[in-house]
PDB file of C-alpha atoms in Angstrom:
ATOM      1  CA  MET I 235     -33.374 147.731-206.323  1.00 89.00           C
ATOM      2  CA  LYS I 236     -30.370 150.007-206.791  1.00 93.00           C
ATOM      3  CA  ILE I 237     -27.020 148.647-205.665  1.00 95.00           C
ATOM      4  CA  ILE I 238     -23.801 150.652-205.242  1.00 96.00           C
ATOM      5  CA  ILE I 239     -20.440 148.867-205.184  1.00 97.00           C
ATOM      6  CA  LEU I 240     -17.263 150.639-204.051  1.00 97.00           C
ATOM      7  CA  ILE I 241     -13.922 149.044-204.887  1.00 97.00           C
ATOM      8  CA  ASN I 242     -10.247 149.719-204.372  1.00 96.00           C
ATOM      9  CA  CYS I 243      -7.443 147.305-205.224  1.00 96.00           C
ATOM     10  CA  PRO I 244      -4.018 147.130-206.860  1.00 96.00           C
ATOM     11  CA  ASP I 245      -4.291 148.459-210.401  1.00 96.00           C
ATOM     12  CA  GLN I 246      -4.205 145.701-213.037  1.00 94.00           C
ATOM     13  CA  LYS I 247      -5.737 144.750-216.342  1.00 94.00           C
ATOM     14  CA  GLY I 248      -9.281 143.459-216.672  1.00 94.00           C
ATOM     15  CA  ILE I 249     -10.939 144.854-213.529  1.00 96.00           C
ATOM     16  CA  ILE I 250     -13.624 146.943-215.243  1.00 96.00           C
ATOM     17  CA  SER I 251     -14.570 144.257-217.768  1.00 96.00           C
ATOM     18  CA  SER I 252     -14.691 141.614-215.038  1.00 96.00           C
ATOM     19  CA  VAL I 253     -16.933 143.709-212.782  1.00 97.00           C
ATOM     20  CA  THR I 254     -19.305 144.794-215.547  1.00 96.00           C
ATOM     21  CA  GLY I 255     -19.446 141.208-216.836  1.00 96.00           C
ATOM     22  CA  PHE I 256     -20.299 140.021-213.333  1.00 96.00           C
ATOM     23  CA  ILE I 257     -23.180 142.505-213.060  1.00 96.00           C
ATOM     24  CA  HIS I 258     -24.496 141.482-216.496  1.00 95.00           C
ATOM     25  CA  ALA I 259     -24.289 137.786-215.602  1.00 94.00           C
ATOM     26  CA  HIS I 260     -26.386 138.457-212.499  1.00 94.00           C
ATOM     27  CA  LYS I 261     -29.017 140.307-214.595  1.00 93.00           C
ATOM     28  CA  GLY I 262     -28.144 143.801-213.384  1.00 94.00           C
ATOM     29  CA  ASN I 263     -28.287 146.972-215.457  1.00 95.00           C
ATOM     30  CA  ILE I 264     -25.354 149.369-214.930  1.00 96.00           C
ATOM     31  CA  VAL I 265     -26.546 152.985-214.717  1.00 96.00           C
ATOM     32  CA  TYR I 266     -23.322 154.666-213.531  1.00 95.00           C
ATOM     33  CA  LEU I 267     -19.639 153.803-213.465  1.00 96.00           C
ATOM     34  CA  ASP I 268     -16.694 155.980-212.497  1.00 96.00           C
ATOM     35  CA  GLN I 269     -13.106 154.969-211.867  1.00 95.00           C
ATOM     36  CA  HIS I 270      -9.787 156.493-210.899  1.00 95.00           C
ATOM     37  CA  VAL I 271      -6.205 155.235-210.815  1.00 95.00           C
ATOM     38  CA  ASP I 272      -3.689 156.621-208.355  1.00 93.00           C
ATOM     39  CA  LYS I 273      -0.618 156.057-210.494  1.00 91.00           C
ATOM     40  CA  THR I 274       1.802 156.908-207.693  1.00 90.00           C
ATOM     41  CA  ALA I 275       0.353 154.295-205.349  1.00 91.00           C
ATOM     42  CA  ASN I 276      -0.758 151.963-208.196  1.00 94.00           C
ATOM     43  CA  VAL I 277      -4.262 151.730-206.717  1.00 95.00           C
ATOM     44  CA  PHE I 278      -7.501 151.411-208.678  1.00 97.00           C
ATOM     45  CA  PHE I 279     -10.777 152.917-207.395  1.00 97.00           C
ATOM     46  CA  MET I 280     -14.260 152.375-208.777  1.00 97.00           C
ATOM     47  CA  ARG I 281     -17.851 153.296-207.956  1.00 97.00           C
ATOM     48  CA  LEU I 282     -20.612 151.445-209.780  1.00 97.00           C
ATOM     49  CA  GLU I 283     -24.389 151.791-209.602  1.00 96.00           C
ATOM     50  CA  SER I 284     -26.668 149.128-211.026  1.00 96.00           C
ATOM     51  CA  ASP I 285     -30.387 148.331-211.027  1.00 95.00           C
ATOM     52  CA  PHE I 286     -31.758 144.849-210.377  1.00 94.00           C
ATOM     53  CA  GLU I 287     -35.393 143.808-210.813  1.00 91.00           C
ATOM     54  CA  THR I 288     -34.812 140.933-208.406  1.00 90.00           C
ATOM     55  CA  VAL I 289     -31.631 139.923-206.630  1.00 90.00           C
ATOM     56  CA  ASP I 290     -30.528 137.748-203.714  1.00 92.00           C
ATOM     57  CA  LEU I 291     -28.065 140.034-201.939  1.00 93.00           C
ATOM     58  CA  ALA I 292     -26.440 137.247-199.955  1.00 94.00           C
ATOM     59  CA  VAL I 293     -25.751 135.247-203.123  1.00 95.00           C
ATOM     60  CA  LEU I 294     -24.548 138.333-204.994  1.00 96.00           C
ATOM     61  CA  GLN I 295     -22.086 139.240-202.237  1.00 96.00           C
ATOM     62  CA  LYS I 296     -20.839 135.674-201.885  1.00 96.00           C
ATOM     63  CA  ASN I 297     -20.265 135.344-205.629  1.00 96.00           C
ATOM     64  CA  PHE I 298     -18.578 138.736-205.887  1.00 97.00           C
ATOM     65  CA  GLU I 299     -16.162 137.803-203.117  1.00 96.00           C
ATOM     66  CA  SER I 300     -15.312 134.388-204.543  1.00 96.00           C
ATOM     67  CA  GLN I 301     -15.226 135.312-208.235  1.00 95.00           C
ATOM     68  CA  LEU I 302     -13.719 138.819-208.182  1.00 96.00           C
ATOM     69  CA  ALA I 303     -12.617 140.204-204.815  1.00 96.00           C
ATOM     70  CA  ARG I 304     -10.116 137.463-204.018  1.00 96.00           C
ATOM     71  CA  LYS I 305      -8.721 137.394-207.550  1.00 95.00           C
ATOM     72  CA  TYR I 306      -8.038 141.134-207.672  1.00 96.00           C
ATOM     73  CA  LYS I 307      -7.314 141.571-203.927  1.00 96.00           C
ATOM     74  CA  MET I 308     -10.177 144.024-203.573  1.00 97.00           C
ATOM     75  CA  GLN I 309     -11.342 146.001-200.606  1.00 95.00           C
ATOM     76  CA  TRP I 310     -15.000 146.488-201.411  1.00 97.00           C
ATOM     77  CA  SER I 311     -18.407 147.307-200.001  1.00 95.00           C
ATOM     78  CA  LEU I 312     -21.956 146.951-201.288  1.00 95.00           C
ATOM     79  CA  HIS I 313     -24.833 149.291-200.471  1.00 94.00           C
ATOM     80  CA  THR I 314     -28.511 149.421-201.406  1.00 92.00           C
ATOM     81  CA  ASP I 315     -31.045 152.243-201.548  1.00 85.00           C
ATOM     82  CA  SER I 316     -33.575 150.251-199.529  1.00 84.00           C
ATOM     83  CA  LYS I 317     -32.390 151.641-196.186  1.00 85.00           C
ATOM     84  CA  ARG I 318     -31.677 155.293-195.370  1.00 92.00           C
ATOM     85  CA  PRO I 319     -28.564 155.754-193.214  1.00 96.00           C
ATOM     86  CA  LYS I 320     -29.067 157.074-189.702  1.00 97.00           C
ATOM     87  CA  MET I 321     -27.247 160.355-189.048  1.00 98.00           C
ATOM     88  CA  ALA I 322     -26.686 161.684-185.520  1.00 98.00           C
ATOM     89  CA  LEU I 323     -26.060 165.428-185.213  1.00 98.00           C
ATOM     90  CA  PHE I 324     -23.671 166.754-182.549  1.00 98.00           C
ATOM     91  CA  VAL I 325     -23.853 170.503-181.814  1.00 97.00           C
ATOM     92  CA  SER I 326     -22.807 173.044-179.206  1.00 95.00           C
ATOM     93  CA  LYS I 327     -24.256 176.583-179.313  1.00 94.00           C
ATOM     94  CA  TYR I 328     -23.988 177.702-182.959  1.00 94.00           C
ATOM     95  CA  ASN I 329     -27.178 176.930-184.882  1.00 96.00           C
ATOM     96  CA  HIS I 330     -26.392 177.825-188.533  1.00 95.00           C
ATOM     97  CA  CYS I 331     -25.126 174.408-189.661  1.00 96.00           C
ATOM     98  CA  LEU I 332     -27.794 172.611-187.649  1.00 97.00           C
ATOM     99  CA  TYR I 333     -30.638 174.631-189.206  1.00 97.00           C
ATOM    100  CA  ASP I 334     -29.202 174.134-192.685  1.00 97.00           C
ATOM    101  CA  LEU I 335     -28.928 170.345-192.390  1.00 98.00           C
ATOM    102  CA  LEU I 336     -32.372 170.007-190.807  1.00 97.00           C
ATOM    103  CA  SER I 337     -33.929 172.156-193.535  1.00 96.00           C
ATOM    104  CA  ARG I 338     -32.301 170.051-196.257  1.00 97.00           C
ATOM    105  CA  PHE I 339     -33.465 166.905-194.481  1.00 96.00           C
ATOM    106  CA  HIS I 340     -37.009 168.250-194.112  1.00 95.00           C
ATOM    107  CA  SER I 341     -37.173 169.159-197.820  1.00 95.00           C
ATOM    108  CA  GLY I 342     -36.043 165.674-198.865  1.00 93.00           C
ATOM    109  CA  GLU I 343     -32.655 166.796-200.164  1.00 94.00           C
ATOM    110  CA  LEU I 344     -30.781 164.586-197.679  1.00 95.00           C
ATOM    111  CA  PRO I 345     -31.978 160.952-197.837  1.00 95.00           C
ATOM    112  CA  VAL I 346     -31.233 160.108-194.201  1.00 97.00           C
ATOM    113  CA  GLU I 347     -32.906 159.462-190.884  1.00 97.00           C
ATOM    114  CA  ILE I 348     -32.005 161.683-187.921  1.00 98.00           C
ATOM    115  CA  PRO I 349     -32.722 159.709-184.746  1.00 98.00           C
ATOM    116  CA  PHE I 350     -31.412 162.382-182.362  1.00 98.00           C
ATOM    117  CA  ILE I 351     -29.426 165.572-181.820  1.00 98.00           C
ATOM    118  CA  LEU I 352     -26.801 165.619-179.061  1.00 97.00           C
ATOM    119  CA  SER I 353     -25.243 168.670-177.452  1.00 97.00           C
ATOM    120  CA  ASN I 354     -22.968 169.569-174.580  1.00 95.00           C
ATOM    121  CA  HIS I 355     -25.268 172.568-173.966  1.00 96.00           C
ATOM    122  CA  PRO I 356     -29.068 172.872-173.593  1.00 96.00           C
ATOM    123  CA  ASP I 357     -29.278 175.988-175.801  1.00 96.00           C
ATOM    124  CA  LEU I 358     -30.423 174.451-179.112  1.00 97.00           C
ATOM    125  CA  LYS I 359     -33.183 172.205-177.840  1.00 97.00           C
ATOM    126  CA  TYR I 360     -35.728 174.616-179.319  1.00 97.00           C
ATOM    127  CA  VAL I 361     -34.375 173.847-182.801  1.00 97.00           C
ATOM    128  CA  ALA I 362     -34.779 170.099-182.277  1.00 97.00           C
ATOM    129  CA  ASP I 363     -38.315 170.682-180.994  1.00 96.00           C
ATOM    130  CA  GLN I 364     -39.196 172.601-184.182  1.00 96.00           C
ATOM    131  CA  PHE I 365     -38.304 169.527-186.238  1.00 96.00           C
ATOM    132  CA  ASP I 366     -39.692 167.025-183.706  1.00 97.00           C
ATOM    133  CA  ILE I 367     -36.337 165.314-183.189  1.00 97.00           C
ATOM    134  CA  PRO I 368     -35.162 164.016-179.771  1.00 97.00           C
ATOM    135  CA  TYR I 369     -32.530 166.250-178.158  1.00 98.00           C
ATOM    136  CA  TYR I 370     -30.032 164.917-175.627  1.00 98.00           C
ATOM    137  CA  HIS I 371     -28.077 167.298-173.425  1.00 97.00           C
ATOM    138  CA  VAL I 372     -24.866 165.517-172.448  1.00 95.00           C
ATOM    139  CA  PRO I 373     -22.583 167.958-170.565  1.00 93.00           C
ATOM    140  CA  LEU I 374     -18.870 167.426-171.140  1.00 89.00           C
ATOM    141  CA  SER I 375     -15.999 168.504-168.894  1.00 85.00           C
ATOM    142  CA  LYS I 376     -12.635 167.198-167.705  1.00 82.00           C
ATOM    143  CA  GLU I 377     -14.316 165.801-164.610  1.00 85.00           C
ATOM    144  CA  ASN I 378     -17.110 163.865-166.353  1.00 88.00           C
ATOM    145  CA  ARG I 379     -15.517 163.071-169.745  1.00 87.00           C
ATOM    146  CA  ASP I 380     -15.604 159.282-169.369  1.00 89.00           C
ATOM    147  CA  ALA I 381     -19.238 159.251-168.251  1.00 92.00           C
ATOM    148  CA  SER I 382     -20.236 161.636-171.060  1.00 93.00           C
ATOM    149  CA  GLU I 383     -18.494 159.572-173.707  1.00 93.00           C
ATOM    150  CA  ASN I 384     -20.122 156.411-172.385  1.00 93.00           C
ATOM    151  CA  ARG I 385     -23.501 158.134-172.656  1.00 95.00           C
ATOM    152  CA  GLN I 386     -22.747 159.159-176.241  1.00 95.00           C
ATOM    153  CA  VAL I 387     -21.850 155.577-177.169  1.00 95.00           C
ATOM    154  CA  GLU I 388     -24.968 154.294-175.414  1.00 96.00           C
ATOM    155  CA  LEU I 389     -27.204 156.580-177.491  1.00 97.00           C
ATOM    156  CA  LEU I 390     -25.401 155.806-180.754  1.00 97.00           C
ATOM    157  CA  ARG I 391     -25.827 152.073-180.177  1.00 97.00           C
ATOM    158  CA  LYS I 392     -29.415 152.388-178.992  1.00 97.00           C
ATOM    159  CA  TYR I 393     -30.449 154.215-182.185  1.00 97.00           C
ATOM    160  CA  GLN I 394     -28.133 152.131-184.425  1.00 97.00           C
ATOM    161  CA  VAL I 395     -26.524 155.268-185.856  1.00 97.00           C
ATOM    162  CA  ASP I 396     -24.549 154.815-189.090  1.00 97.00           C
ATOM    163  CA  PHE I 397     -22.562 158.062-189.048  1.00 98.00           C
ATOM    164  CA  ILE I 398     -22.115 161.293-187.086  1.00 98.00           C
ATOM    165  CA  VAL I 399     -22.020 164.913-188.225  1.00 98.00           C
ATOM    166  CA  LEU I 400     -20.341 167.513-186.022  1.00 97.00           C
ATOM    167  CA  ALA I 401     -22.465 170.535-186.932  1.00 96.00           C
ATOM    168  CA  ARG I 402     -20.209 172.959-185.028  1.00 94.00           C
ATOM    169  CA  TYR I 403     -19.679 170.670-182.038  1.00 94.00           C
ATOM    170  CA  MET I 404     -16.976 172.561-180.171  1.00 90.00           C
ATOM    171  CA  GLN I 405     -15.397 169.610-178.403  1.00 90.00           C
ATOM    172  CA  ILE I 406     -12.614 167.179-179.272  1.00 90.00           C
ATOM    173  CA  VAL I 407     -14.041 163.782-180.178  1.00 92.00           C
ATOM    174  CA  SER I 408     -12.598 160.932-178.157  1.00 90.00           C
ATOM    175  CA  PRO I 409     -10.541 158.069-179.669  1.00 92.00           C
ATOM    176  CA  LYS I 410     -13.251 155.745-178.358  1.00 91.00           C
ATOM    177  CA  LEU I 411     -15.840 157.318-180.650  1.00 94.00           C
ATOM    178  CA  ILE I 412     -13.436 157.611-183.586  1.00 95.00           C
ATOM    179  CA  ASN I 413     -12.575 153.909-183.361  1.00 95.00           C
ATOM    180  CA  LEU I 414     -16.275 153.019-183.323  1.00 95.00           C
ATOM    181  CA  TYR I 415     -16.949 155.191-186.392  1.00 96.00           C
ATOM    182  CA  PRO I 416     -13.825 155.205-188.600  1.00 95.00           C
ATOM    183  CA  ASP I 417     -14.321 157.514-191.600  1.00 95.00           C
ATOM    184  CA  LYS I 418     -17.896 158.032-190.415  1.00 97.00           C
ATOM    185  CA  ILE I 419     -17.589 161.235-188.363  1.00 97.00           C
ATOM    186  CA  ILE I 420     -17.807 164.408-190.471  1.00 98.00           C
ATOM    187  CA  ASN I 421     -16.575 167.755-189.155  1.00 96.00           C
ATOM    188  CA  ILE I 422     -16.660 171.334-190.444  1.00 94.00           C
ATOM    189  CA  HIS I 423     -14.234 174.149-189.655  1.00 87.00           C
ATOM    190  CA  HIS I 424     -12.855 177.369-191.065  1.00 81.00           C
ATOM    191  CA  SER I 425      -9.931 176.896-193.437  1.00 76.00           C
ATOM    192  CA  PHE I 426      -7.564 179.153-191.524  1.00 61.00           C
ATOM    193  CA  LEU I 427      -5.988 176.309-189.584  1.00 49.00           C
ATOM    194  CA  PRO I 428      -3.294 176.265-188.410  1.00 53.00           C
ATOM    195  CA  ALA I 429      -2.483 179.939-189.077  1.00 65.00           C
ATOM    196  CA  PHE I 430      -5.656 181.202-187.412  1.00 69.00           C
ATOM    197  CA  ALA I 431      -6.392 178.559-184.809  1.00 67.00           C
ATOM    198  CA  GLY I 432      -8.233 179.512-181.657  1.00 67.00           C
ATOM    199  CA  ALA I 433     -11.577 180.823-180.504  1.00 70.00           C
ATOM    200  CA  LYS I 434     -11.829 183.811-182.879  1.00 79.00           C
ATOM    201  CA  PRO I 435     -10.371 182.821-186.262  1.00 78.00           C
ATOM    202  CA  TYR I 436     -12.364 185.393-188.225  1.00 75.00           C
ATOM    203  CA  HIS I 437     -11.128 188.183-185.982  1.00 81.00           C
ATOM    204  CA  ALA I 438      -7.550 186.971-186.515  1.00 80.00           C
ATOM    205  CA  ALA I 439      -8.093 186.786-190.280  1.00 78.00           C
ATOM    206  CA  PHE I 440      -9.512 190.302-190.288  1.00 79.00           C
ATOM    207  CA  GLU I 441      -6.519 191.631-188.369  1.00 80.00           C
ATOM    208  CA  ARG I 442      -4.140 189.926-190.809  1.00 81.00           C
ATOM    209  CA  GLY I 443      -5.928 191.367-193.840  1.00 83.00           C
ATOM    210  CA  VAL I 444      -6.567 188.089-195.675  1.00 82.00           C
ATOM    211  CA  LYS I 445      -8.078 188.182-199.177  1.00 86.00           C
ATOM    212  CA  ILE I 446     -10.013 184.917-199.038  1.00 86.00           C
ATOM    213  CA  ILE I 447     -11.779 182.993-196.299  1.00 84.00           C
ATOM    214  CA  GLY I 448     -12.903 179.426-196.535  1.00 88.00           C
ATOM    215  CA  ALA I 449     -14.321 176.294-194.940  1.00 92.00           C
ATOM    216  CA  THR I 450     -13.248 172.663-194.946  1.00 93.00           C
ATOM    217  CA  SER I 451     -15.244 169.519-194.187  1.00 95.00           C
ATOM    218  CA  HIS I 452     -13.323 166.356-193.345  1.00 96.00           C
ATOM    219  CA  TYR I 453     -13.533 162.988-191.674  1.00 96.00           C
ATOM    220  CA  VAL I 454     -12.407 163.019-188.047  1.00 96.00           C
ATOM    221  CA  THR I 455      -9.239 161.210-187.018  1.00 94.00           C
ATOM    222  CA  GLU I 456      -7.289 161.154-183.770  1.00 91.00           C
ATOM    223  CA  GLU I 457      -4.944 163.816-185.160  1.00 88.00           C
ATOM    224  CA  LEU I 458      -6.896 167.025-184.634  1.00 82.00           C
ATOM    225  CA  ASP I 459      -8.271 168.607-187.835  1.00 81.00           C
ATOM    226  CA  ALA I 460      -6.010 166.441-189.998  1.00 85.00           C
ATOM    227  CA  GLY I 461      -8.475 163.872-191.319  1.00 92.00           C
ATOM    228  CA  PRO I 462      -9.259 163.125-194.982  1.00 94.00           C
ATOM    229  CA  ILE I 463     -10.774 166.187-196.664  1.00 94.00           C
ATOM    230  CA  ILE I 464     -14.200 165.752-198.286  1.00 96.00           C
ATOM    231  CA  GLU I 465     -15.162 169.246-199.453  1.00 95.00           C
ATOM    232  CA  GLN I 466     -13.727 172.792-199.414  1.00 93.00           C
ATOM    233  CA  ASP I 467     -14.729 176.213-200.674  1.00 93.00           C
ATOM    234  CA  VAL I 468     -13.585 179.843-200.425  1.00 91.00           C
ATOM    235  CA  THR I 469     -14.978 183.331-200.939  1.00 88.00           C
ATOM    236  CA  PRO I 470     -13.112 186.624-201.484  1.00 89.00           C
ATOM    237  CA  VAL I 471     -12.968 189.359-198.860  1.00 87.00           C
ATOM    238  CA  SER I 472     -11.281 192.759-198.780  1.00 85.00           C
ATOM    239  CA  HIS I 473     -10.515 195.760-196.590  1.00 85.00           C
ATOM    240  CA  MET I 474     -14.100 196.892-197.259  1.00 87.00           C
ATOM    241  CA  HIS I 475     -15.487 194.052-195.143  1.00 85.00           C
ATOM    242  CA  SER I 476     -15.964 194.253-191.392  1.00 87.00           C
ATOM    243  CA  ILE I 477     -15.427 191.479-188.857  1.00 86.00           C
ATOM    244  CA  SER I 478     -19.171 190.818-188.882  1.00 89.00           C
ATOM    245  CA  ASP I 479     -18.985 190.443-192.687  1.00 87.00           C
ATOM    246  CA  PHE I 480     -16.178 187.897-192.260  1.00 84.00           C
ATOM    247  CA  ILE I 481     -18.240 185.937-189.754  1.00 84.00           C
ATOM    248  CA  SER I 482     -21.379 186.040-191.929  1.00 87.00           C
ATOM    249  CA  LYS I 483     -19.526 184.954-195.070  1.00 88.00           C
ATOM    250  CA  GLY I 484     -17.688 182.263-193.132  1.00 88.00           C
ATOM    251  CA  ARG I 485     -20.865 180.795-191.678  1.00 91.00           C
ATOM    252  CA  ASP I 486     -22.508 180.723-195.102  1.00 93.00           C
ATOM    253  CA  LEU I 487     -19.520 178.779-196.416  1.00 93.00           C
ATOM    254  CA  GLU I 488     -19.593 176.399-193.460  1.00 94.00           C
ATOM    255  CA  LYS I 489     -23.235 175.546-194.165  1.00 95.00           C
ATOM    256  CA  ILE I 490     -22.657 174.936-197.874  1.00 95.00           C
ATOM    257  CA  VAL I 491     -19.456 172.937-197.465  1.00 96.00           C
ATOM    258  CA  LEU I 492     -20.811 170.763-194.663  1.00 97.00           C
ATOM    259  CA  SER I 493     -24.068 169.962-196.486  1.00 97.00           C
ATOM    260  CA  LYS I 494     -22.135 169.018-199.646  1.00 97.00           C
ATOM    261  CA  ALA I 495     -19.833 166.759-197.647  1.00 97.00           C
ATOM    262  CA  VAL I 496     -22.756 165.047-195.920  1.00 98.00           C
ATOM    263  CA  LYS I 497     -24.532 164.499-199.224  1.00 97.00           C
ATOM    264  CA  LEU I 498     -21.398 163.011-200.815  1.00 97.00           C
ATOM    265  CA  HIS I 499     -21.075 160.632-197.872  1.00 97.00           C
ATOM    266  CA  VAL I 500     -24.744 159.636-197.916  1.00 96.00           C
ATOM    267  CA  LEU I 501     -24.675 158.955-201.667  1.00 95.00           C
ATOM    268  CA  ARG I 502     -21.577 156.754-201.227  1.00 96.00           C
ATOM    269  CA  LYS I 503     -19.423 159.017-203.375  1.00 96.00           C
ATOM    270  CA  THR I 504     -16.431 159.163-201.042  1.00 96.00           C
ATOM    271  CA  MET I 505     -13.621 156.649-200.624  1.00 95.00           C
ATOM    272  CA  VAL I 506     -10.829 157.068-198.080  1.00 94.00           C
ATOM    273  CA  TYR I 507      -7.307 155.868-198.798  1.00 92.00           C
ATOM    274  CA  ASN I 508      -4.051 156.868-197.050  1.00 89.00           C
ATOM    275  CA  ASN I 509      -5.744 159.777-195.249  1.00 90.00           C
ATOM    276  CA  LYS I 510      -7.036 161.216-198.534  1.00 91.00           C
ATOM    277  CA  THR I 511     -10.373 160.925-200.272  1.00 94.00           C
ATOM    278  CA  VAL I 512     -11.384 159.973-203.763  1.00 95.00           C
ATOM    279  CA  ILE I 513     -14.599 161.880-204.538  1.00 96.00           C
ATOM    280  CA  PHE I 514     -16.736 160.561-207.375  1.00 95.00           C
ATOM    281  CA  SER I 515     -18.929 162.898-209.422  1.00 86.00           C
TER     282      SER I 515
END
């Protein structure tokens, strides 16, 4: 069994040797270890992978808490590869990110389960049908917002969803959902915010004559588009490109950036601290 341990705590001497010694004492074999120190905040971060032939998880967690976590004042979590996380996909009408994630899932690149796709429009049901995934149309408006959000929560609980990906879901996520899934809702958007906010950012960028366009994937917080950034990328553009070129290049970037962010999350390579992320290689 592979076990991943994520740790953050005040930086101090002896953490790495204590953790590796603990794994050795419990007959684990360390196959990966990466660490980072935020010198400004004096915080230590570590991600460790180890293999165990046999292990009692309850005993391991209890001993880790009593022998290490309390001593070093750790915030920590333990994860195994025995269970694939359940990822719900929220979409509206754009299909490029949805197709990309479903294709990567179908090919085995994303080690997740996808219990359902949810949308505020019926338009993309045909995509869900192609991949034999349940599709729930949950309309959302000012008049029915509470009922719609309650329906979303009902589905998420019914399917025991672990995290949510907004694959171009063009609605503001409610605080209710954010509080249920802190640092577990991943969004994608163009990197023009706030300079090119609005319904047609690529048109605005074209009119302004920008030289690069980009995409950003981040965790969702109550402050709109201001959550911890997971992944970003850019591509050059010039006066030779048309608006349709901008849109095409932008959508390609959105697909790549979102899929990378999802993969980093699934592989437990992200840690959130003070509205920033530490991303392990």
